[in-house]
Coordinates of C-alpha atoms in Angstrom, one line a residue:
X115 CA -20.4 12.5 -9.4
X116 CA -23.5 12.3 -11.6
X117 CA -21.6 13.8 -14.5
X118 CA -19.6 10.6 -14.8
X119 CA -22.4 8.0 -14.3
X120 CA -21.9 6.4 -17.7
X121 CA -18.2 6.2 -17.4
X122 CA -18.5 4.7 -13.9
X123 CA -20.8 2.0 -15.2
X124 CA -18.3 1.1 -17.9
X125 CA -15.4 1.1 -15.5
X126 CA -17.4 -1.1 -13.0
X127 CA -18.1 -3.6 -15.7
X128 CA -14.4 -3.7 -16.7
X129 CA -13.1 -4.0 -13.2
X130 CA -15.5 -6.8 -12.2
X131 CA -14.6 -8.7 -15.3
X132 CA -10.9 -8.4 -14.5
X133 CA -11.5 -9.4 -11.0
X134 CA -13.2 -12.6 -12.0
X135 CA -10.7 -13.4 -14.7
X136 CA -7.8 -12.9 -12.3
X137 CA -9.5 -14.5 -9.4
X138 CA -9.0 -11.5 -7.1
X139 CA -11.1 -11.6 -3.8
X140 CA -11.4 -7.8 -3.5
X141 CA -10.5 -4.6 -5.3
X142 CA -11.1 -1.0 -4.2
X143 CA -10.7 2.0 -6.6
X144 CA -10.8 5.7 -6.3
X145 CA -10.7 8.3 -9.1
X146 CA -9.9 12.0 -8.7
X147 CA -10.3 14.5 -11.5
X148 CA -9.9 18.2 -11.5
X149 CA -9.4 18.3 -7.8
X150 CA -12.6 16.3 -7.1
X151 CA -13.2 12.8 -6.0
X152 CA -15.5 11.7 -8.9
X153 CA -15.9 8.0 -8.2
X154 CA -14.9 5.3 -5.7
X155 CA -16.1 1.8 -5.4
X156 CA -15.3 -1.7 -3.9
X157 CA -15.6 -5.0 -5.8
X158 CA -15.8 -8.5 -4.4
X159 CA -14.8 -9.3 -0.8
X160 CA -12.6 -7.9 1.8
X161 CA -13.2 -11.1 3.8
X162 CA -14.4 -14.1 1.8
X163 CA -15.2 -16.4 4.7
X164 CA -17.4 -13.8 6.6
X165 CA -18.8 -12.5 3.3
X166 CA -17.7 -8.9 4.0
X167 CA -17.9 -6.8 0.9
X168 CA -14.9 -4.7 -0.2
X169 CA -15.6 -1.0 0.0
X170 CA -13.5 2.1 -0.5
X171 CA -13.0 2.5 3.3
X172 CA -11.3 -0.9 3.5
X173 CA -7.7 -0.7 4.7
X174 CA -5.4 -2.8 2.5
X175 CA -1.6 -3.1 2.2
X176 CA -0.4 -0.4 -0.2
X177 CA 2.9 -2.2 -0.6
X178 CA 5.6 -0.2 -2.5
X179 CA 3.4 2.9 -2.8
X180 CA 4.9 3.4 0.7
X181 CA 8.1 4.5 -1.2
X182 CA 6.1 7.3 -2.7
X183 CA 4.9 8.2 0.8
X184 CA 8.5 8.3 1.9
X185 CA 9.5 10.5 -1.1
X186 CA 7.1 13.1 0.3
X187 CA 9.1 13.1 3.5
X188 CA 12.3 13.6 1.5
X189 CA 10.7 16.5 -0.3
X190 CA 9.7 18.2 3.0
X191 CA 13.2 17.9 4.3
X192 CA 14.6 19.2 1.0
X193 CA 12.5 22.3 1.1
X194 CA 13.4 22.9 4.8
X195 CA 17.0 22.7 3.8
X196 CA 17.6 19.9 6.3
X197 CA 18.8 17.5 3.6
X198 CA 20.5 17.5 0.2
X199 CA 20.2 14.8 -2.4
X200 CA 23.9 15.0 -3.0
X201 CA 24.8 14.3 0.6
X202 CA 26.3 10.9 1.4
X203 CA 24.6 8.5 3.8
X204 CA 27.5 9.0 6.3
X205 CA 26.4 12.7 6.6
X206 CA 23.4 11.4 8.6
X207 CA 24.4 7.9 9.7
X208 CA 28.0 8.2 10.9
X209 CA 28.5 4.4 11.3
X210 CA 27.3 3.4 7.9
X211 CA 30.2 1.6 6.2
X212 CA 31.9 2.4 3.0
X213 CA 31.4 -0.7 0.8
X214 CA 33.1 -2.4 -2.1
X215 CA 31.0 -3.4 -5.2
X216 CA 30.9 -6.5 -7.3
X217 CA 33.0 -6.2 -10.5
X218 CA 31.3 -7.0 -13.7
X219 CA 32.1 -10.5 -15.0
X220 CA 29.8 -10.7 -18.0
X221 CA 32.8 -11.0 -20.3
X222 CA 34.0 -14.1 -18.5
X223 CA 30.7 -15.9 -18.8
X224 CA 30.0 -17.7 -22.0
X225 CA 26.5 -17.0 -23.4
X226 CA 25.9 -20.7 -23.7
X227 CA 26.3 -21.2 -20.0
X228 CA 23.2 -22.4 -18.2
X229 CA 21.3 -20.0 -16.0
X230 CA 22.5 -21.6 -12.7
X231 CA 26.1 -21.4 -13.6
X232 CA 25.7 -17.7 -14.5
X233 CA 24.0 -17.0 -11.2
X234 CA 26.7 -18.9 -9.3
X235 CA 29.4 -17.0 -11.2
X236 CA 27.7 -13.7 -10.4
X237 CA 27.5 -14.5 -6.7
X238 CA 31.3 -15.3 -6.8
X239 CA 32.1 -12.1 -8.6
X240 CA 35.3 -10.4 -7.4
X241 CA 35.0 -7.2 -5.3
X242 CA 36.4 -3.8 -6.1
X243 CA 39.3 -2.5 -4.1
X244 CA 37.5 0.8 -4.0
X245 CA 35.2 1.5 -1.1
X246 CA 32.2 3.6 -2.0
X247 CA 29.8 5.9 -0.3
X248 CA 26.2 6.2 -1.4
X249 CA 24.2 9.5 -1.8
X250 CA 20.6 10.2 -0.8
X251 CA 19.6 10.6 -4.4
X252 CA 21.1 7.2 -5.3
X253 CA 19.0 5.6 -2.5
X254 CA 15.9 7.4 -3.8
X255 CA 16.5 6.3 -7.4
X256 CA 17.6 2.7 -6.7
X257 CA 21.0 3.5 -8.0
X258 CA 22.9 2.7 -4.8
X259 CA 23.8 -0.9 -5.6
X260 CA 22.2 -2.2 -2.3
X261 CA 20.8 -5.6 -2.9
X262 CA 17.1 -6.5 -2.7
X263 CA 15.5 -9.3 -0.5
X264 CA 17.1 -12.7 -0.5
X265 CA 16.1 -16.0 1.1
X266 CA 13.0 -15.4 3.3
X267 CA 13.6 -11.7 4.1
X268 CA 10.4 -10.7 2.3
X269 CA 8.5 -12.9 4.8
X270 CA 10.3 -11.5 7.9
X271 CA 8.5 -12.0 11.2
X272 CA 11.1 -10.2 13.2
X273 CA 10.0 -7.1 15.1
X274 CA 12.4 -4.1 14.9
X275 CA 12.0 -1.1 17.3
X276 CA 13.6 1.6 15.2
X277 CA 14.7 2.3 11.6
X278 CA 18.4 1.5 12.1
X279 CA 17.9 -2.0 13.4
X280 CA 16.7 -3.5 10.1
X281 CA 19.8 -2.2 8.3
X282 CA 21.9 -4.9 10.0
X283 CA 20.4 -7.4 7.6
X284 CA 22.3 -6.0 4.6
X285 CA 24.5 -3.2 5.8
X286 CA 27.8 -5.1 5.4
X287 CA 26.9 -6.8 2.1
X288 CA 28.9 -5.8 -1.0
X289 CA 27.1 -3.5 -3.4
X290 CA 25.8 -5.0 -6.6
X291 CA 27.5 -2.3 -8.7
X292 CA 29.3 1.0 -8.3
X293 CA 26.8 3.5 -7.0
X294 CA 25.4 5.7 -9.7
X295 CA 26.3 3.5 -12.6
X296 CA 23.2 1.3 -12.8
X297 CA 19.6 0.7 -11.6
X298 CA 18.5 -2.1 -9.4
X299 CA 15.2 -1.9 -7.5
X300 CA 15.6 -2.6 -3.8
X301 CA 13.3 -1.9 -0.9
X302 CA 16.3 -1.7 1.3
X303 CA 17.2 1.7 -0.2
X304 CA 14.1 3.0 1.5
X305 CA 15.0 1.3 4.8
X306 CA 18.2 3.4 4.8
X307 CA 16.2 6.5 3.9
X308 CA 13.9 5.9 6.9
X309 CA 17.0 5.8 9.2
X310 CA 18.2 9.0 7.7
X311 CA 14.8 10.7 8.3
X312 CA 14.9 9.6 11.9
X313 CA 18.4 10.9 12.3
X314 CA 17.5 14.3 10.9
X315 CA 14.2 14.8 12.7
X316 CA 15.0 12.9 15.9
X317 CA 11.5 11.5 15.6
X318 CA 10.4 7.9 14.8
X319 CA 10.0 7.6 11.1
X320 CA 6.4 6.6 11.3
X321 CA 5.6 9.5 13.7
X322 CA 7.1 12.0 11.3
X323 CA 5.1 10.5 8.4
X324 CA 1.9 10.8 10.5
X325 CA 2.4 14.4 11.6
X326 CA 4.0 15.9 8.5
X327 CA 2.2 14.0 5.7
X328 CA -0.8 12.0 6.7
X329 CA -2.4 14.4 9.1
X330 CA -1.7 17.4 6.9
X331 CA -3.3 15.7 3.9
X332 CA -6.2 14.4 6.0
X333 CA -5.2 10.9 5.3
X334 CA -6.9 9.7 8.4
X335 CA -7.1 6.0 7.3
X336 CA -3.4 5.6 6.6
X337 CA -1.3 3.8 9.3
X338 CA 1.9 1.8 9.5
X339 CA 1.2 -1.9 10.0
X340 CA 2.0 -3.4 13.4
X341 CA 0.7 -6.3 15.5
X342 CA -1.4 -3.7 17.3
X343 CA -3.5 -2.8 14.3
X344 CA -3.4 -6.1 12.4
X345 CA -7.1 -6.7 13.2
X346 CA -8.2 -3.1 12.9
X347 CA -11.6 -2.5 11.4
X348 CA -12.4 -2.1 8.5
X349 CA -9.3 -3.9 7.4
X350 CA -9.3 -6.3 4.5
X351 CA -7.9 -9.8 4.8
X352 CA -4.9 -10.5 2.6
X353 CA -4.7 -13.5 0.3
X354 CA -2.1 -15.5 -1.6
X355 CA -2.7 -18.0 -4.5
X356 CA -0.7 -21.2 -4.7
X357 CA -0.6 -24.8 -5.7
X358 CA -3.4 -26.8 -4.0
X359 CA -2.8 -30.0 -2.0
X360 CA -5.8 -32.1 -1.2
X361 CA -5.2 -31.9 2.5
X362 CA -4.8 -28.1 2.5
X363 CA -7.3 -25.8 4.1
X364 CA -7.9 -23.4 1.3
X365 CA -10.3 -20.5 0.9
X366 CA -13.1 -21.5 -1.5
X367 CA -13.6 -18.4 -3.7
X368 CA -15.7 -20.3 -6.1
X369 CA -18.8 -20.3 -3.8
X370 CA -19.1 -16.6 -4.7
X371 CA -20.1 -17.1 -8.4
X372 CA -20.8 -20.7 -9.0
X373 CA -23.5 -19.7 -11.5
X374 CA -21.2 -17.3 -13.4
X375 CA -19.7 -18.3 -16.7
X376 CA -16.7 -16.0 -16.0
X377 CA -13.7 -18.0 -15.0
X378 CA -11.6 -17.0 -12.0
X379 CA -8.4 -18.2 -13.7
X380 CA -7.5 -19.7 -17.0
X381 CA -9.1 -23.1 -17.3
X382 CA -5.8 -25.0 -17.2
X383 CA -5.0 -23.5 -13.8
X384 CA -8.4 -23.4 -12.1
X385 CA -8.0 -26.9 -10.7
X386 CA -4.4 -26.4 -9.5
X387 CA -4.4 -23.0 -7.7
X388 CA -6.4 -22.0 -4.7
X389 CA -6.6 -19.0 -2.4
X390 CA -5.0 -19.1 1.1
X391 CA -4.7 -16.6 3.8
X392 CA -1.4 -14.7 3.5
X393 CA 1.2 -15.7 6.1
X394 CA 1.8 -13.4 9.0
X395 CA 4.7 -11.0 8.4
X396 CA 6.1 -8.1 10.4
X397 CA 6.5 -5.0 8.3
X398 CA 8.9 -3.2 10.7
X399 CA 11.8 -4.1 8.4
X400 CA 10.3 -2.1 5.6
X401 CA 7.9 0.6 6.8
X402 CA 9.4 3.2 4.4
X403 CA 9.4 0.8 1.4
X404 CA 6.3 -1.3 1.8
X405 CA 4.8 -1.2 5.3
X406 CA 1.7 1.0 5.3
X407 CA -2.0 0.3 5.3
X408 CA -4.4 2.7 3.6
X409 CA -7.6 3.1 1.6
X410 CA -8.0 3.8 -2.1
X411 CA -9.2 7.3 -1.4
X412 CA -6.3 8.2 0.9
X413 CA -3.9 6.9 -1.7
X414 CA -5.6 8.9 -4.4
X415 CA -5.7 12.0 -2.2
X416 CA -2.0 11.6 -1.6
X417 CA -1.2 11.3 -5.3
X418 CA -3.2 14.4 -6.1
X419 CA -1.5 16.4 -3.3
X420 CA 1.9 15.4 -4.4
X421 CA 1.5 16.6 -8.0
X422 CA -1.2 19.3 -7.9
X423 CA -1.2 20.4 -4.2
X424 CA 1.0 22.7 -2.1
X425 CA 2.5 20.2 0.3
X426 CA 5.7 20.6 -1.6
X427 CA 7.3 23.5 -3.4
X428 CA 7.7 23.4 -7.1
X429 CA 11.5 23.1 -6.5
X430 CA 11.0 20.0 -4.3
X431 CA 8.6 18.4 -6.8
X432 CA 11.2 19.0 -9.6
X433 CA 13.8 17.2 -7.5
X434 CA 11.5 14.2 -6.9
X435 CA 10.1 13.8 -10.4
X436 CA 13.4 14.1 -12.3
X437 CA 14.2 16.3 -15.3
X438 CA 13.7 16.4 -19.0
X439 CA 17.3 15.2 -19.7
X440 CA 16.5 11.6 -18.8
X441 CA 15.0 8.9 -21.0
X442 CA 11.4 8.2 -21.8
X443 CA 11.1 6.1 -18.6
X444 CA 12.9 6.8 -15.4
X445 CA 12.6 6.1 -11.8
X446 CA 12.6 9.5 -10.0
X447 CA 12.9 9.9 -6.2
X448 CA 10.1 7.5 -5.2
X449 CA 8.2 7.6 -8.5
X450 CA 8.1 6.0 -11.9
X451 CA 8.1 8.8 -14.6
X452 CA 7.1 8.5 -18.3
X453 CA 7.7 11.4 -20.7
X454 CA 6.7 12.3 -24.2
X455 CA 9.2 11.4 -26.8
X456 CA 9.2 14.9 -28.3
X457 CA 11.0 18.3 -27.9
X458 CA 8.7 19.2 -25.0
X459 CA 9.7 16.1 -22.9
X460 CA 6.5 16.7 -20.8
X461 CA 5.6 14.2 -18.1
X462 CA 2.7 12.1 -19.3
X463 CA 2.5 9.7 -16.3
X464 CA 3.6 9.6 -12.7
X465 CA 3.0 6.3 -10.9
X466 CA 4.1 3.7 -8.4
X467 CA 3.0 0.1 -8.2
X468 CA 3.3 -2.3 -5.3
X469 CA 3.5 -6.0 -4.5
X470 CA 3.2 -7.2 -0.8
X471 CA 2.6 -10.4 1.0
X472 CA -1.1 -10.8 0.2
X473 CA -1.7 -7.6 -1.7
X474 CA -0.8 -5.4 -4.7
X475 CA -1.5 -1.8 -5.7
X476 CA -1.1 0.9 -8.3
X477 CA -1.2 4.7 -8.0
X478 CA -1.5 6.4 -11.4
X479 CA -1.3 10.2 -12.0
X480 CA -1.9 11.8 -15.4
X481 CA -0.8 15.4 -15.0
X482 CA -2.0 16.6 -18.4
X483 CA -5.5 15.4 -17.6
X484 CA -5.5 16.0 -13.8
X485 CA -6.6 12.5 -13.2
X486 CA -5.5 10.3 -10.3
X487 CA -6.4 6.6 -10.0
X488 CA -5.7 4.4 -7.0
X489 CA -6.2 0.7 -7.1
X490 CA -5.8 -1.6 -4.2
X491 CA -6.1 -5.4 -4.3
X492 CA -6.1 -8.0 -1.5
X493 CA -4.3 -10.7 -3.5
X494 CA -0.6 -11.1 -4.1
X495 CA 0.7 -11.3 -7.7
X496 CA -2.4 -9.9 -9.3
X497 CA -2.3 -7.2 -12.0
X498 CA -3.1 -3.8 -10.6
X499 CA -2.3 -2.0 -13.8
X500 CA -5.9 -2.0 -14.7
X501 CA -5.6 1.6 -13.4
X502 CA -4.5 2.7 -16.8
X503 CA -7.7 1.4 -18.5
X504 CA -9.8 2.8 -15.7
X505 CA -8.3 6.3 -16.3
X506 CA -9.2 6.1 -20.0
X507 CA -12.9 5.8 -19.1
X508 CA -12.8 9.2 -17.4
X509 CA -10.8 11.1 -20.1
X510 CA -12.8 13.9 -21.7

């Protein structure tokens, strides 16, 4: 949009500077304001070796923004009265076990104990006699007590054929706390939600997402990641950054800007860290929580539709985004929510970030300004929260 030419120039300069400082191969950004895509742009490279520039049509891993996608499916089932947030998992998955939870042992651990001994003690925590069920809302809000990844589960290469198979990885493990009493982020909550959605709809989770959300919102460049589309065009490569060994075959990012004075990393780290291709992973254990590919524009379009569109009823939106009785920050059903600390308790920010093998992301929505910013990066462990500064450039 010509109206925002100056703002776009300032945003471009800021993003490129951040890209160089952080050493990110490629970034794509899309901004929607007042129901209009006002700006989108790619920075750096989607593929360093082949010198393919990043552009807004590049598919990248959206990581945990997938949880927001899944929340839309929950909203659709809510408004169709096919699901209730208060229902237990067993309502839809008959064989899901009732589980004990780990009892708190903080009082038995001396504050002077070293970190390792505290971790070991926590792992050996006694279990409750009580066997607990988990509600759909507790899954959505990460209040179930289901554990997160351990060992190399984040790097899983195992192929699962439906949404119930991945549950066997954690289904019999004790809960970390009594459901509803605490918050602990776990992608596995959304693996259970995917199985519930399949049980209700009698469709594959990914097929339901395609028909009921992506197709209806014209998100034609959003797909679940499989070995069949791993080389789809125009997909970005994914990169990781790690310690460099002399014999390693690393990606030389520095050929891009050898003449530039802008560092790619702080000087003390530049000689120790290099880019490598991200290892192969199979995302079928976490489609609902982190397994989709998309473009920055599709992600921005989705964010806009969820808050300002008519995909969901106002009642369903209220269920997903929480209510004013909660604190300044809360995790709603698939979204992070920030509210004003005043009598109005209005929502000032709705967002979700993501970190995947070889990528990271952030979707930011400012309801009061009708601004949506989507940022996708093809590097693991980068900082995608530049979205907040980008949004500031386009405020009136």
